[in-house]
PDB file of C-alpha atoms in Angstrom:
ATOM      1  CA  MET A   1     -55.709-127.996  53.350  1.00  0.00           C
ATOM      2  CA  ARG A   2     -54.564-124.813  54.968  1.00  0.00           C
ATOM      3  CA  ARG A   3     -50.943-123.504  54.346  1.00  0.00           C
ATOM      4  CA  PRO A   4     -48.803-122.746  57.421  1.00  0.00           C
ATOM      5  CA  ALA A   5     -48.332-119.043  58.203  1.00  0.00           C
ATOM      6  CA  MET A   6     -45.198-117.174  56.672  1.00  0.00           C
ATOM      7  CA  TYR A   7     -43.304-114.574  58.774  1.00  0.00           C
ATOM      8  CA  SER A   8     -41.569-111.496  57.530  1.00  0.00           C
ATOM      9  CA  ALA A   9     -37.693-111.268  57.753  1.00  0.00           C
ATOM     10  CA  SER A  10     -38.034-108.084  59.753  1.00  0.00           C
ATOM     11  CA  ARG A  11     -39.474-109.973  62.567  1.00  0.00           C
ATOM     12  CA  PRO A  12     -37.147-110.333  65.605  1.00  0.00           C
ATOM     13  CA  ALA A  13     -35.319-113.639  65.835  1.00  0.00           C
ATOM     14  CA  PRO A  14     -35.959-115.936  68.759  1.00  0.00           C
ATOM     15  CA  ALA A  15     -34.171-114.967  71.991  1.00  0.00           C
ATOM     16  CA  GLN A  16     -32.096-118.104  72.291  1.00  0.00           C
ATOM     17  CA  GLN A  17     -30.504-117.593  68.840  1.00  0.00           C
ATOM     18  CA  ALA A  18     -29.366-113.987  69.385  1.00  0.00           C
ATOM     19  CA  PRO A  19     -26.239-114.724  71.382  1.00  0.00           C
ATOM     20  CA  ALA A  20     -25.012-117.196  68.745  1.00  0.00           C
ATOM     21  CA  ALA A  21     -25.410-114.656  65.950  1.00  0.00           C
ATOM     22  CA  ALA A  22     -23.724-111.886  67.957  1.00  0.00           C
ATOM     23  CA  GLN A  23     -20.619-113.828  69.120  1.00  0.00           C
ATOM     24  CA  PRO A  24     -18.351-113.273  66.051  1.00  0.00           C
ATOM     25  CA  ALA A  25     -18.896-109.513  66.103  1.00  0.00           C
ATOM     26  CA  PRO A  26     -16.165-108.590  68.658  1.00  0.00           C
ATOM     27  CA  GLU A  27     -13.530-110.675  66.810  1.00  0.00           C
ATOM     28  CA  ALA A  28     -14.440-109.158  63.435  1.00  0.00           C
ATOM     29  CA  ALA A  29     -14.184-105.622  64.828  1.00  0.00           C
ATOM     30  CA  GLN A  30     -10.748-106.194  66.469  1.00  0.00           C
ATOM     31  CA  PRO A  31      -8.486-105.640  63.333  1.00  0.00           C
ATOM     32  CA  SER A  32     -10.450-102.535  62.403  1.00  0.00           C
ATOM     33  CA  SER A  33      -9.805-101.120  65.861  1.00  0.00           C
ATOM     34  CA  ARG A  34      -5.943-101.616  65.583  1.00  0.00           C
ATOM     35  CA  ARG A  35      -5.820 -99.882  62.211  1.00  0.00           C
ATOM     36  CA  HIS A  36      -7.767 -97.019  63.664  1.00  0.00           C
ATOM     37  CA  ARG A  37      -5.292 -96.651  66.544  1.00  0.00           C
ATOM     38  CA  LEU A  38      -2.346 -96.682  64.087  1.00  0.00           C
ATOM     39  CA  ARG A  39      -3.968 -93.949  62.028  1.00  0.00           C
ATOM     40  CA  LEU A  40      -4.412 -91.852  65.102  1.00  0.00           C
ATOM     41  CA  ALA A  41      -0.758 -92.375  66.113  1.00  0.00           C
ATOM     42  CA  ALA A  42       0.519 -91.463  62.640  1.00  0.00           C
ATOM     43  CA  ALA A  43      -1.514 -88.322  62.683  1.00  0.00           C
ATOM     44  CA  SER A  44       0.088 -87.225  65.951  1.00  0.00           C
ATOM     45  CA  PRO A  45       2.693 -84.341  65.452  1.00  0.00           C
ATOM     46  CA  ALA A  46       4.974 -85.747  68.116  1.00  0.00           C
ATOM     47  CA  VAL A  47       5.274 -89.050  66.326  1.00  0.00           C
ATOM     48  CA  MET A  48       5.931 -87.358  62.962  1.00  0.00           C
ATOM     49  CA  TRP A  49       8.712 -85.195  64.364  1.00  0.00           C
ATOM     50  CA  SER A  50      10.253 -88.167  66.131  1.00  0.00           C
ATOM     51  CA  ALA A  51      10.385 -90.027  62.829  1.00  0.00           C
ATOM     52  CA  ILE A  52      11.967 -87.023  61.060  1.00  0.00           C
ATOM     53  CA  VAL A  53      14.631 -86.680  63.768  1.00  0.00           C
ATOM     54  CA  LEU A  54      15.433 -90.375  63.535  1.00  0.00           C
ATOM     55  CA  LEU A  55      15.830 -90.244  59.760  1.00  0.00           C
ATOM     56  CA  ALA A  56      18.044 -87.142  59.987  1.00  0.00           C
ATOM     57  CA  ALA A  57      20.271 -88.844  62.553  1.00  0.00           C
ATOM     58  CA  LEU A  58      20.640 -91.905  60.339  1.00  0.00           C
ATOM     59  CA  LEU A  59      21.519 -89.698  57.303  1.00  0.00           C
ATOM     60  CA  ALA A  60      24.138 -87.756  59.282  1.00  0.00           C
ATOM     61  CA  MET A  61      25.748 -90.969  60.478  1.00  0.00           C
ATOM     62  CA  SER A  62      25.890 -92.274  56.902  1.00  0.00           C
ATOM     63  CA  LEU A  63      27.520 -89.098  55.578  1.00  0.00           C
ATOM     64  CA  ALA A  64      30.062 -88.995  58.389  1.00  0.00           C
ATOM     65  CA  MET A  65      31.095 -92.578  57.672  1.00  0.00           C
ATOM     66  CA  ASN A  66      31.509 -91.893  53.932  1.00  0.00           C
ATOM     67  CA  MET A  67      33.331 -88.525  54.108  1.00  0.00           C
ATOM     68  CA  GLY A  68      36.077 -89.527  56.480  1.00  0.00           C
ATOM     69  CA  PRO A  69      38.314 -87.006  58.281  1.00  0.00           C
ATOM     70  CA  ALA A  70      38.265 -83.342  57.112  1.00  0.00           C
ATOM     71  CA  PRO A  71      41.335 -82.238  54.989  1.00  0.00           C
ATOM     72  CA  ARG A  72      44.057 -80.216  56.718  1.00  0.00           C
ATOM     73  CA  LYS A  73      44.048 -76.497  55.998  1.00  0.00           C
ATOM     74  CA  ILE A  74      47.003 -75.304  53.813  1.00  0.00           C
ATOM     75  CA  THR A  75      49.180 -72.791  55.633  1.00  0.00           C
ATOM     76  CA  GLN A  76      51.624 -70.147  54.413  1.00  0.00           C
ATOM     77  CA  ALA A  77      54.458 -72.403  55.583  1.00  0.00           C
ATOM     78  CA  ASP A  78      53.215 -75.134  53.242  1.00  0.00           C
ATOM     79  CA  ILE A  79      53.187 -72.686  50.312  1.00  0.00           C
ATOM     80  CA  ASN A  80      56.698 -71.439  51.110  1.00  0.00           C
ATOM     81  CA  ALA A  81      58.007 -74.991  51.305  1.00  0.00           C
ATOM     82  CA  ALA A  82      56.448 -75.873  47.938  1.00  0.00           C
ATOM     83  CA  VAL A  83      57.925 -72.781  46.253  1.00  0.00           C
ATOM     84  CA  LEU A  84      61.366 -73.478  47.731  1.00  0.00           C
ATOM     85  CA  LYS A  85      61.192 -77.074  46.552  1.00  0.00           C
ATOM     86  CA  THR A  86      60.313 -75.944  43.033  1.00  0.00           C
ATOM     87  CA  LEU A  87      63.198 -73.464  42.953  1.00  0.00           C
ATOM     88  CA  GLU A  88      65.603 -76.193  44.070  1.00  0.00           C
ATOM     89  CA  THR A  89      64.443 -78.793  41.535  1.00  0.00           C
ATOM     90  CA  GLN A  90      63.206 -76.730  38.540  1.00  0.00           C
ATOM     91  CA  PRO A  91      65.577 -74.061  37.159  1.00  0.00           C
ATOM     92  CA  LEU A  92      63.791 -70.882  36.103  1.00  0.00           C
ATOM     93  CA  PRO A  93      64.079 -69.760  32.457  1.00  0.00           C
ATOM     94  CA  SER A  94      66.521 -66.905  31.807  1.00  0.00           C
ATOM     95  CA  GLU A  95      64.943 -63.446  31.680  1.00  0.00           C
ATOM     96  CA  TYR A  96      67.439 -62.489  28.980  1.00  0.00           C
ATOM     97  CA  ALA A  97      66.501 -65.514  26.858  1.00  0.00           C
ATOM     98  CA  LYS A  98      62.811 -64.611  27.097  1.00  0.00           C
ATOM     99  CA  ALA A  99      63.513 -61.001  26.110  1.00  0.00           C
ATOM    100  CA  TYR A 100      65.649 -62.161  23.181  1.00  0.00           C
ATOM    101  CA  GLU A 101      62.862 -64.379  21.822  1.00  0.00           C
ATOM    102  CA  VAL A 102      60.457 -61.433  21.919  1.00  0.00           C
ATOM    103  CA  ILE A 103      62.692 -58.933  20.112  1.00  0.00           C
ATOM    104  CA  ARG A 104      64.467 -61.295  17.711  1.00  0.00           C
ATOM    105  CA  PRO A 105      61.847 -61.206  14.881  1.00  0.00           C
ATOM    106  CA  SER A 106      62.137 -57.403  14.731  1.00  0.00           C
ATOM    107  CA  VAL A 107      65.946 -57.142  14.506  1.00  0.00           C
ATOM    108  CA  VAL A 108      67.564 -56.760  11.067  1.00  0.00           C
ATOM    109  CA  ARG A 109      71.114 -56.673   9.769  1.00  0.00           C
ATOM    110  CA  VAL A 110      71.948 -53.475   7.902  1.00  0.00           C
ATOM    111  CA  VAL A 111      74.740 -53.383   5.331  1.00  0.00           C
ATOM    112  CA  SER A 112      75.845 -50.266   3.455  1.00  0.00           C
ATOM    113  CA  TYR A 113      77.576 -50.313   0.071  1.00  0.00           C
ATOM    114  CA  VAL A 114      79.630 -47.768  -1.841  1.00  0.00           C
ATOM    115  CA  LYS A 115      80.759 -47.753  -5.417  1.00  0.00           C
ATOM    116  CA  LYS A 116      84.331 -48.826  -6.023  1.00  0.00           C
ATOM    117  CA  SER A 117      84.952 -45.709  -8.032  1.00  0.00           C
ATOM    118  CA  ARG A 118      84.297 -43.585  -4.936  1.00  0.00           C
ATOM    119  CA  LEU A 119      87.031 -45.353  -2.971  1.00  0.00           C
ATOM    120  CA  LYS A 120      89.551 -43.513  -5.061  1.00  0.00           C
ATOM    121  CA  ASP A 121      88.564 -40.446  -3.107  1.00  0.00           C
ATOM    122  CA  GLU A 122      90.692 -40.211   0.057  1.00  0.00           C
ATOM    123  CA  LYS A 123      87.780 -39.360   2.338  1.00  0.00           C
ATOM    124  CA  ALA A 124      85.626 -42.236   1.069  1.00  0.00           C
ATOM    125  CA  ALA A 125      88.548 -44.639   1.413  1.00  0.00           C
ATOM    126  CA  ARG A 126      89.116 -43.559   5.007  1.00  0.00           C
ATOM    127  CA  LEU A 127      85.400 -44.021   5.730  1.00  0.00           C
ATOM    128  CA  HIS A 128      85.493 -47.524   4.271  1.00  0.00           C
ATOM    129  CA  ALA A 129      88.563 -48.443   6.306  1.00  0.00           C
ATOM    130  CA  THR A 130      87.068 -47.385   9.659  1.00  0.00           C
ATOM    131  CA  ARG A 131      83.675 -49.022   9.330  1.00  0.00           C
ATOM    132  CA  PRO A 132      83.129 -52.505  10.833  1.00  0.00           C
ATOM    133  CA  LYS A 133      83.281 -55.369   8.381  1.00  0.00           C
ATOM    134  CA  MET A 134      81.520 -58.690   8.447  1.00  0.00           C
ATOM    135  CA  LEU A 135      83.748 -61.484   9.711  1.00  0.00           C
ATOM    136  CA  ASP A 136      81.646 -64.180   8.028  1.00  0.00           C
ATOM    137  CA  PRO A 137      82.036 -63.905   4.214  1.00  0.00           C
ATOM    138  CA  ALA A 138      78.912 -66.008   3.711  1.00  0.00           C
ATOM    139  CA  GLN A 139      76.810 -63.252   5.271  1.00  0.00           C
ATOM    140  CA  GLY A 140      78.263 -60.293   3.483  1.00  0.00           C
ATOM    141  CA  GLY A 141      80.782 -59.399   0.819  1.00  0.00           C
ATOM    142  CA  GLU A 142      80.339 -57.535  -2.411  1.00  0.00           C
ATOM    143  CA  LYS A 143      76.862 -56.737  -3.639  1.00  0.00           C
ATOM    144  CA  ASP A 144      77.892 -56.597  -7.301  1.00  0.00           C
ATOM    145  CA  ASP A 145      80.959 -55.864  -9.377  1.00  0.00           C
ATOM    146  CA  ASP A 146      80.577 -52.119  -9.011  1.00  0.00           C
ATOM    147  CA  GLU A 147      79.787 -51.865  -5.281  1.00  0.00           C
ATOM    148  CA  ILE A 148      81.665 -52.990  -2.218  1.00  0.00           C
ATOM    149  CA  GLU A 149      80.571 -53.376   1.381  1.00  0.00           C
ATOM    150  CA  ALA A 150      81.292 -50.249   3.386  1.00  0.00           C
ATOM    151  CA  GLY A 151      80.114 -51.420   6.785  1.00  0.00           C
ATOM    152  CA  VAL A 152      77.589 -53.353   8.808  1.00  0.00           C
ATOM    153  CA  GLY A 153      75.186 -52.343  11.545  1.00  0.00           C
ATOM    154  CA  THR A 154      71.868 -53.268  13.067  1.00  0.00           C
ATOM    155  CA  GLY A 155      68.327 -52.002  12.795  1.00  0.00           C
ATOM    156  CA  VAL A 156      64.977 -52.652  14.443  1.00  0.00           C
ATOM    157  CA  VAL A 157      61.580 -52.730  12.754  1.00  0.00           C
ATOM    158  CA  ILE A 158      59.216 -50.301  14.491  1.00  0.00           C
ATOM    159  CA  VAL A 159      56.305 -50.412  12.013  1.00  0.00           C
ATOM    160  CA  ASP A 160      55.240 -53.662  10.345  1.00  0.00           C
ATOM    161  CA  LYS A 161      55.194 -51.948   6.946  1.00  0.00           C
ATOM    162  CA  GLY A 162      58.990 -52.246   6.944  1.00  0.00           C
ATOM    163  CA  ILE A 163      59.967 -49.000   8.676  1.00  0.00           C
ATOM    164  CA  ILE A 164      63.339 -49.525  10.371  1.00  0.00           C
ATOM    165  CA  LEU A 165      65.333 -47.445  12.846  1.00  0.00           C
ATOM    166  CA  THR A 166      69.124 -47.512  12.742  1.00  0.00           C
ATOM    167  CA  ASN A 167      72.098 -45.190  13.268  1.00  0.00           C
ATOM    168  CA  LEU A 168      72.813 -42.502  10.734  1.00  0.00           C
ATOM    169  CA  HIS A 169      76.526 -43.284  10.788  1.00  0.00           C
ATOM    170  CA  VAL A 170      75.746 -46.846   9.616  1.00  0.00           C
ATOM    171  CA  VAL A 171      74.203 -45.687   6.338  1.00  0.00           C
ATOM    172  CA  SER A 172      75.506 -42.169   5.756  1.00  0.00           C
ATOM    173  CA  GLY A 173      77.469 -41.793   2.533  1.00  0.00           C
ATOM    174  CA  ALA A 174      76.247 -45.183   1.229  1.00  0.00           C
ATOM    175  CA  ASP A 175      75.253 -45.610  -2.394  1.00  0.00           C
ATOM    176  CA  SER A 176      72.852 -48.394  -1.460  1.00  0.00           C
ATOM    177  CA  VAL A 177      71.607 -50.172   1.650  1.00  0.00           C
ATOM    178  CA  LYS A 178      70.526 -53.751   2.118  1.00  0.00           C
ATOM    179  CA  VAL A 179      68.681 -55.245   5.109  1.00  0.00           C
ATOM    180  CA  THR A 180      68.281 -58.877   6.100  1.00  0.00           C
ATOM    181  CA  PHE A 181      65.246 -59.877   8.165  1.00  0.00           C
ATOM    182  CA  SER A 182      65.111 -62.558  10.840  1.00  0.00           C
ATOM    183  CA  ASP A 183      63.678 -65.137   8.433  1.00  0.00           C
ATOM    184  CA  GLY A 184      66.578 -64.621   6.009  1.00  0.00           C
ATOM    185  CA  LEU A 185      64.739 -62.407   3.536  1.00  0.00           C
ATOM    186  CA  GLU A 186      67.064 -59.804   1.979  1.00  0.00           C
ATOM    187  CA  ALA A 187      65.808 -56.507   0.612  1.00  0.00           C
ATOM    188  CA  THR A 188      67.125 -53.141  -0.471  1.00  0.00           C
ATOM    189  CA  ALA A 189      66.114 -50.126   1.595  1.00  0.00           C
ATOM    190  CA  THR A 190      65.846 -46.388   1.176  1.00  0.00           C
ATOM    191  CA  ILE A 191      66.765 -43.727   3.730  1.00  0.00           C
ATOM    192  CA  THR A 192      63.503 -41.843   4.332  1.00  0.00           C
ATOM    193  CA  GLY A 193      64.412 -39.764   7.368  1.00  0.00           C
ATOM    194  CA  ALA A 194      67.273 -38.631   9.550  1.00  0.00           C
ATOM    195  CA  GLN A 195      67.897 -36.981  12.901  1.00  0.00           C
ATOM    196  CA  PRO A 196      71.599 -36.051  12.830  1.00  0.00           C
ATOM    197  CA  GLU A 197      71.669 -34.598  16.348  1.00  0.00           C
ATOM    198  CA  ASN A 198      70.832 -38.069  17.698  1.00  0.00           C
ATOM    199  CA  ASP A 199      72.658 -40.071  15.001  1.00  0.00           C
ATOM    200  CA  LEU A 200      69.396 -41.664  13.859  1.00  0.00           C
ATOM    201  CA  ALA A 201      68.211 -42.738  10.421  1.00  0.00           C
ATOM    202  CA  VAL A 202      64.900 -44.174   9.225  1.00  0.00           C
ATOM    203  CA  LEU A 203      64.860 -46.835   6.503  1.00  0.00           C
ATOM    204  CA  GLN A 204      62.026 -48.150   4.363  1.00  0.00           C
ATOM    205  CA  ALA A 205      62.536 -51.712   3.184  1.00  0.00           C
ATOM    206  CA  HIS A 206      61.366 -52.364  -0.378  1.00  0.00           C
ATOM    207  CA  LYS A 207      60.286 -55.907   0.465  1.00  0.00           C
ATOM    208  CA  ILE A 208      59.188 -57.392   3.804  1.00  0.00           C
ATOM    209  CA  PRO A 209      58.305 -60.852   5.168  1.00  0.00           C
ATOM    210  CA  ASP A 210      54.654 -61.900   5.080  1.00  0.00           C
ATOM    211  CA  ASP A 211      54.605 -62.268   8.862  1.00  0.00           C
ATOM    212  CA  MET A 212      56.531 -59.111   9.682  1.00  0.00           C
ATOM    213  CA  ILE A 213      56.560 -58.392  13.430  1.00  0.00           C
ATOM    214  CA  ALA A 214      57.329 -54.891  14.649  1.00  0.00           C
ATOM    215  CA  ALA A 215      58.991 -54.271  17.992  1.00  0.00           C
ATOM    216  CA  THR A 216      57.089 -52.836  20.933  1.00  0.00           C
ATOM    217  CA  MET A 217      58.456 -49.496  22.124  1.00  0.00           C
ATOM    218  CA  ARG A 218      58.319 -48.574  25.795  1.00  0.00           C
ATOM    219  CA  SER A 219      58.611 -45.207  27.509  1.00  0.00           C
ATOM    220  CA  THR A 220      61.793 -44.538  29.459  1.00  0.00           C
ATOM    221  CA  GLY A 221      59.849 -42.506  32.034  1.00  0.00           C
ATOM    222  CA  ASP A 222      60.209 -45.120  34.768  1.00  0.00           C
ATOM    223  CA  LEU A 223      63.617 -46.431  33.690  1.00  0.00           C
ATOM    224  CA  ALA A 224      66.186 -46.399  36.500  1.00  0.00           C
ATOM    225  CA  PRO A 225      69.827 -47.407  37.026  1.00  0.00           C
ATOM    226  CA  GLY A 226      70.011 -51.060  37.940  1.00  0.00           C
ATOM    227  CA  HIS A 227      67.204 -52.200  35.646  1.00  0.00           C
ATOM    228  CA  LYS A 228      68.227 -55.179  33.546  1.00  0.00           C
ATOM    229  CA  ALA A 229      68.773 -54.547  29.842  1.00  0.00           C
ATOM    230  CA  LEU A 230      69.567 -56.582  26.724  1.00  0.00           C
ATOM    231  CA  VAL A 231      71.415 -55.553  23.556  1.00  0.00           C
ATOM    232  CA  VAL A 232      70.749 -57.477  20.326  1.00  0.00           C
ATOM    233  CA  GLY A 233      72.664 -56.878  17.122  1.00  0.00           C
ATOM    234  CA  PHE A 234      75.434 -57.882  14.743  1.00  0.00           C
ATOM    235  CA  PRO A 235      78.808 -57.019  16.325  1.00  0.00           C
ATOM    236  CA  PHE A 236      81.395 -57.270  13.537  1.00  0.00           C
ATOM    237  CA  GLY A 237      78.679 -58.910  11.444  1.00  0.00           C
ATOM    238  CA  ILE A 238      78.261 -61.869  13.789  1.00  0.00           C
ATOM    239  CA  GLY A 239      74.711 -62.443  14.782  1.00  0.00           C
ATOM    240  CA  PRO A 240      72.155 -61.931  15.764  1.00  0.00           C
ATOM    241  CA  SER A 241      74.053 -61.775  19.053  1.00  0.00           C
ATOM    242  CA  ALA A 242      72.698 -60.983  22.506  1.00  0.00           C
ATOM    243  CA  SER A 243      74.441 -59.482  25.525  1.00  0.00           C
ATOM    244  CA  GLY A 244      72.935 -58.671  28.885  1.00  0.00           C
ATOM    245  CA  GLY A 245      73.637 -56.116  31.570  1.00  0.00           C
ATOM    246  CA  VAL A 246      71.948 -53.270  33.386  1.00  0.00           C
ATOM    247  CA  ILE A 247      71.098 -49.642  32.870  1.00  0.00           C
ATOM    248  CA  SER A 248      74.118 -47.823  34.339  1.00  0.00           C
ATOM    249  CA  GLY A 249      72.843 -44.253  34.189  1.00  0.00           C
ATOM    250  CA  LEU A 250      70.515 -41.761  32.557  1.00  0.00           C
ATOM    251  CA  ASN A 251      70.825 -38.340  30.937  1.00  0.00           C
ATOM    252  CA  ARG A 252      74.440 -38.936  29.932  1.00  0.00           C
ATOM    253  CA  SER A 253      76.448 -36.956  27.353  1.00  0.00           C
ATOM    254  CA  PHE A 254      78.828 -38.328  24.742  1.00  0.00           C
ATOM    255  CA  ARG A 255      81.251 -36.649  22.344  1.00  0.00           C
ATOM    256  CA  SER A 256      82.390 -38.511  19.265  1.00  0.00           C
ATOM    257  CA  PRO A 257      86.115 -39.433  19.090  1.00  0.00           C
ATOM    258  CA  GLU A 258      86.599 -36.868  16.355  1.00  0.00           C
ATOM    259  CA  GLY A 259      84.969 -34.279  18.612  1.00  0.00           C
ATOM    260  CA  LYS A 260      82.606 -33.157  15.892  1.00  0.00           C
ATOM    261  CA  GLN A 261      79.363 -34.066  17.610  1.00  0.00           C
ATOM    262  CA  GLU A 262      78.076 -34.160  21.150  1.00  0.00           C
ATOM    263  CA  MET A 263      74.890 -36.012  22.068  1.00  0.00           C
ATOM    264  CA  THR A 264      72.958 -35.533  25.295  1.00  0.00           C
ATOM    265  CA  ASN A 265      70.161 -37.232  27.224  1.00  0.00           C
ATOM    266  CA  LEU A 266      71.607 -40.676  26.510  1.00  0.00           C
ATOM    267  CA  ILE A 267      71.006 -43.958  28.335  1.00  0.00           C
ATOM    268  CA  GLN A 268      74.212 -45.480  29.686  1.00  0.00           C
ATOM    269  CA  PHE A 269      74.372 -49.285  29.814  1.00  0.00           C
ATOM    270  CA  ASP A 270      77.003 -51.955  30.489  1.00  0.00           C
ATOM    271  CA  ALA A 271      75.799 -54.783  28.192  1.00  0.00           C
ATOM    272  CA  ALA A 272      78.543 -55.589  25.685  1.00  0.00           C
ATOM    273  CA  ALA A 273      78.304 -53.641  22.421  1.00  0.00           C
ATOM    274  CA  ASN A 274      80.855 -53.430  19.619  1.00  0.00           C
ATOM    275  CA  PRO A 275      81.060 -51.990  16.094  1.00  0.00           C
ATOM    276  CA  GLY A 276      78.122 -53.570  14.285  1.00  0.00           C
ATOM    277  CA  ASN A 277      75.748 -53.211  17.245  1.00  0.00           C
ATOM    278  CA  SER A 278      75.128 -49.614  16.193  1.00  0.00           C
ATOM    279  CA  GLY A 279      71.459 -49.019  15.451  1.00  0.00           C
ATOM    280  CA  GLY A 280      70.301 -52.087  17.364  1.00  0.00           C
ATOM    281  CA  PRO A 281      67.716 -52.129  20.136  1.00  0.00           C
ATOM    282  CA  LEU A 282      68.296 -51.777  23.861  1.00  0.00           C
ATOM    283  CA  VAL A 283      65.424 -53.726  25.399  1.00  0.00           C
ATOM    284  CA  THR A 284      63.882 -54.500  28.785  1.00  0.00           C
ATOM    285  CA  MET A 285      63.241 -57.986  30.147  1.00  0.00           C
ATOM    286  CA  ASP A 286      59.813 -57.795  28.503  1.00  0.00           C
ATOM    287  CA  GLY A 287      61.504 -57.461  25.119  1.00  0.00           C
ATOM    288  CA  GLU A 288      60.354 -53.861  24.715  1.00  0.00           C
ATOM    289  CA  VAL A 289      62.638 -51.275  23.114  1.00  0.00           C
ATOM    290  CA  VAL A 290      63.753 -48.372  25.311  1.00  0.00           C
ATOM    291  CA  GLY A 291      66.685 -47.136  23.234  1.00  0.00           C
ATOM    292  CA  ILE A 292      68.747 -47.378  20.058  1.00  0.00           C
ATOM    293  CA  VAL A 293      72.396 -48.304  20.612  1.00  0.00           C
ATOM    294  CA  THR A 294      74.522 -45.528  19.177  1.00  0.00           C
ATOM    295  CA  ALA A 295      78.002 -45.324  20.745  1.00  0.00           C
ATOM    296  CA  ILE A 296      80.590 -46.934  23.006  1.00  0.00           C
ATOM    297  CA  LEU A 297      83.112 -45.128  25.155  1.00  0.00           C
ATOM    298  CA  ASN A 298      86.664 -46.154  24.366  1.00  0.00           C
ATOM    299  CA  PRO A 299      89.432 -43.533  24.388  1.00  0.00           C
ATOM    300  CA  THR A 300      91.875 -45.933  22.689  1.00  0.00           C
ATOM    301  CA  PRO A 301      92.265 -46.313  18.916  1.00  0.00           C
ATOM    302  CA  ALA A 302      90.722 -49.809  19.094  1.00  0.00           C
ATOM    303  CA  ARG A 303      87.210 -48.431  19.508  1.00  0.00           C
ATOM    304  CA  THR A 304      85.943 -51.661  21.056  1.00  0.00           C
ATOM    305  CA  PHE A 305      83.800 -52.184  24.145  1.00  0.00           C
ATOM    306  CA  LEU A 306      85.388 -51.344  27.484  1.00  0.00           C
ATOM    307  CA  GLY A 307      82.237 -51.456  29.595  1.00  0.00           C
ATOM    308  CA  ILE A 308      80.297 -48.291  28.791  1.00  0.00           C
ATOM    309  CA  GLY A 309      77.761 -47.978  25.990  1.00  0.00           C
ATOM    310  CA  PHE A 310      75.178 -45.340  25.117  1.00  0.00           C
ATOM    311  CA  ALA A 311      71.726 -45.485  23.568  1.00  0.00           C
ATOM    312  CA  VAL A 312      69.348 -42.801  22.319  1.00  0.00           C
ATOM    313  CA  PRO A 313      66.043 -42.920  24.242  1.00  0.00           C
ATOM    314  CA  ILE A 314      63.255 -44.409  22.175  1.00  0.00           C
ATOM    315  CA  GLU A 315      61.175 -41.225  22.564  1.00  0.00           C
ATOM    316  CA  ASN A 316      63.739 -39.356  20.431  1.00  0.00           C
ATOM    317  CA  ALA A 317      64.004 -42.252  18.004  1.00  0.00           C
ATOM    318  CA  ALA A 318      60.248 -42.436  17.512  1.00  0.00           C
ATOM    319  CA  GLN A 319      60.141 -38.730  16.692  1.00  0.00           C
ATOM    320  CA  ALA A 320      62.783 -39.328  14.016  1.00  0.00           C
ATOM    321  CA  ALA A 321      60.373 -41.756  12.368  1.00  0.00           C
ATOM    322  CA  GLY A 322      57.528 -39.277  12.639  1.00  0.00           C
ATOM    323  CA  LEU A 323      55.781 -41.218  15.406  1.00  0.00           C
ATOM    324  CA  PRO A 324      54.157 -39.329  18.303  1.00  0.00           C
ATOM    325  CA  PRO A 325      56.004 -39.441  21.630  1.00  0.00           C
ATOM    326  CA  PHE A 326      54.674 -41.490  24.510  1.00  0.00           C
TER     327      PHE A 326
END
């Protein structure tokens, strides 16, 4: 029996079946066509820039909502009002108190002693009678059975090795000298230098505190009448005591009551100073030493402060200690 003929798959299909096979094609191609149009739109520069502008506008709106109103600019009137309010409600610290705290560690009490046997001499007895004495027995008195206090003055440490400036009349004629530092340490001292024309003496303490602080010296080149000044010392042995005033004048002259010595180029000041302040520092509001207190003007026998004091400029005092001038 003969087999029916077989046809190849490449043979064209019958004409009536072609429309049925081709009908789904437009529907299947429809999604592909939309995606293609979207790709073309996304690739358009105008669309991309429109999207960027929209995003930037949304970001700006978000930041504006979060930041709120801009702060008001501070004016000079606001600053002036704040400063005035502070001055009214917060008292400023005293300039004198600040200067005192700076110089205090460098100020020492100086006490001179003479042997009792010397007081038999009329001149030595007169010297002992005219020198200021400590009013507080707990701070002074006799050094030992053979020596008696001859007087008290003040000194200021200018080199942290224990070099001290004071007045020559505080220690002249003494058999021994004792100094007391700000921390209470007591030590004997030796006179290592003198400048009689300016009534200055240099002492070397034999023992010093571990944390010795020397004073800062300042040139008097720009010093002028009216500048504030502070005197620190031991008037009549009481101290350390502070008194404030101003520089009253410059280049003044002073003759001692006995008329034996005249000093020139002195600083005149009106801060209170009395016997016992001799040799102490005259300082600025920065606590820097501009002079060494050396004399007070009082034509009466009392020899107490009447309103005018004198100090040797620190340039002269530094030279007495062998230090170079400013």
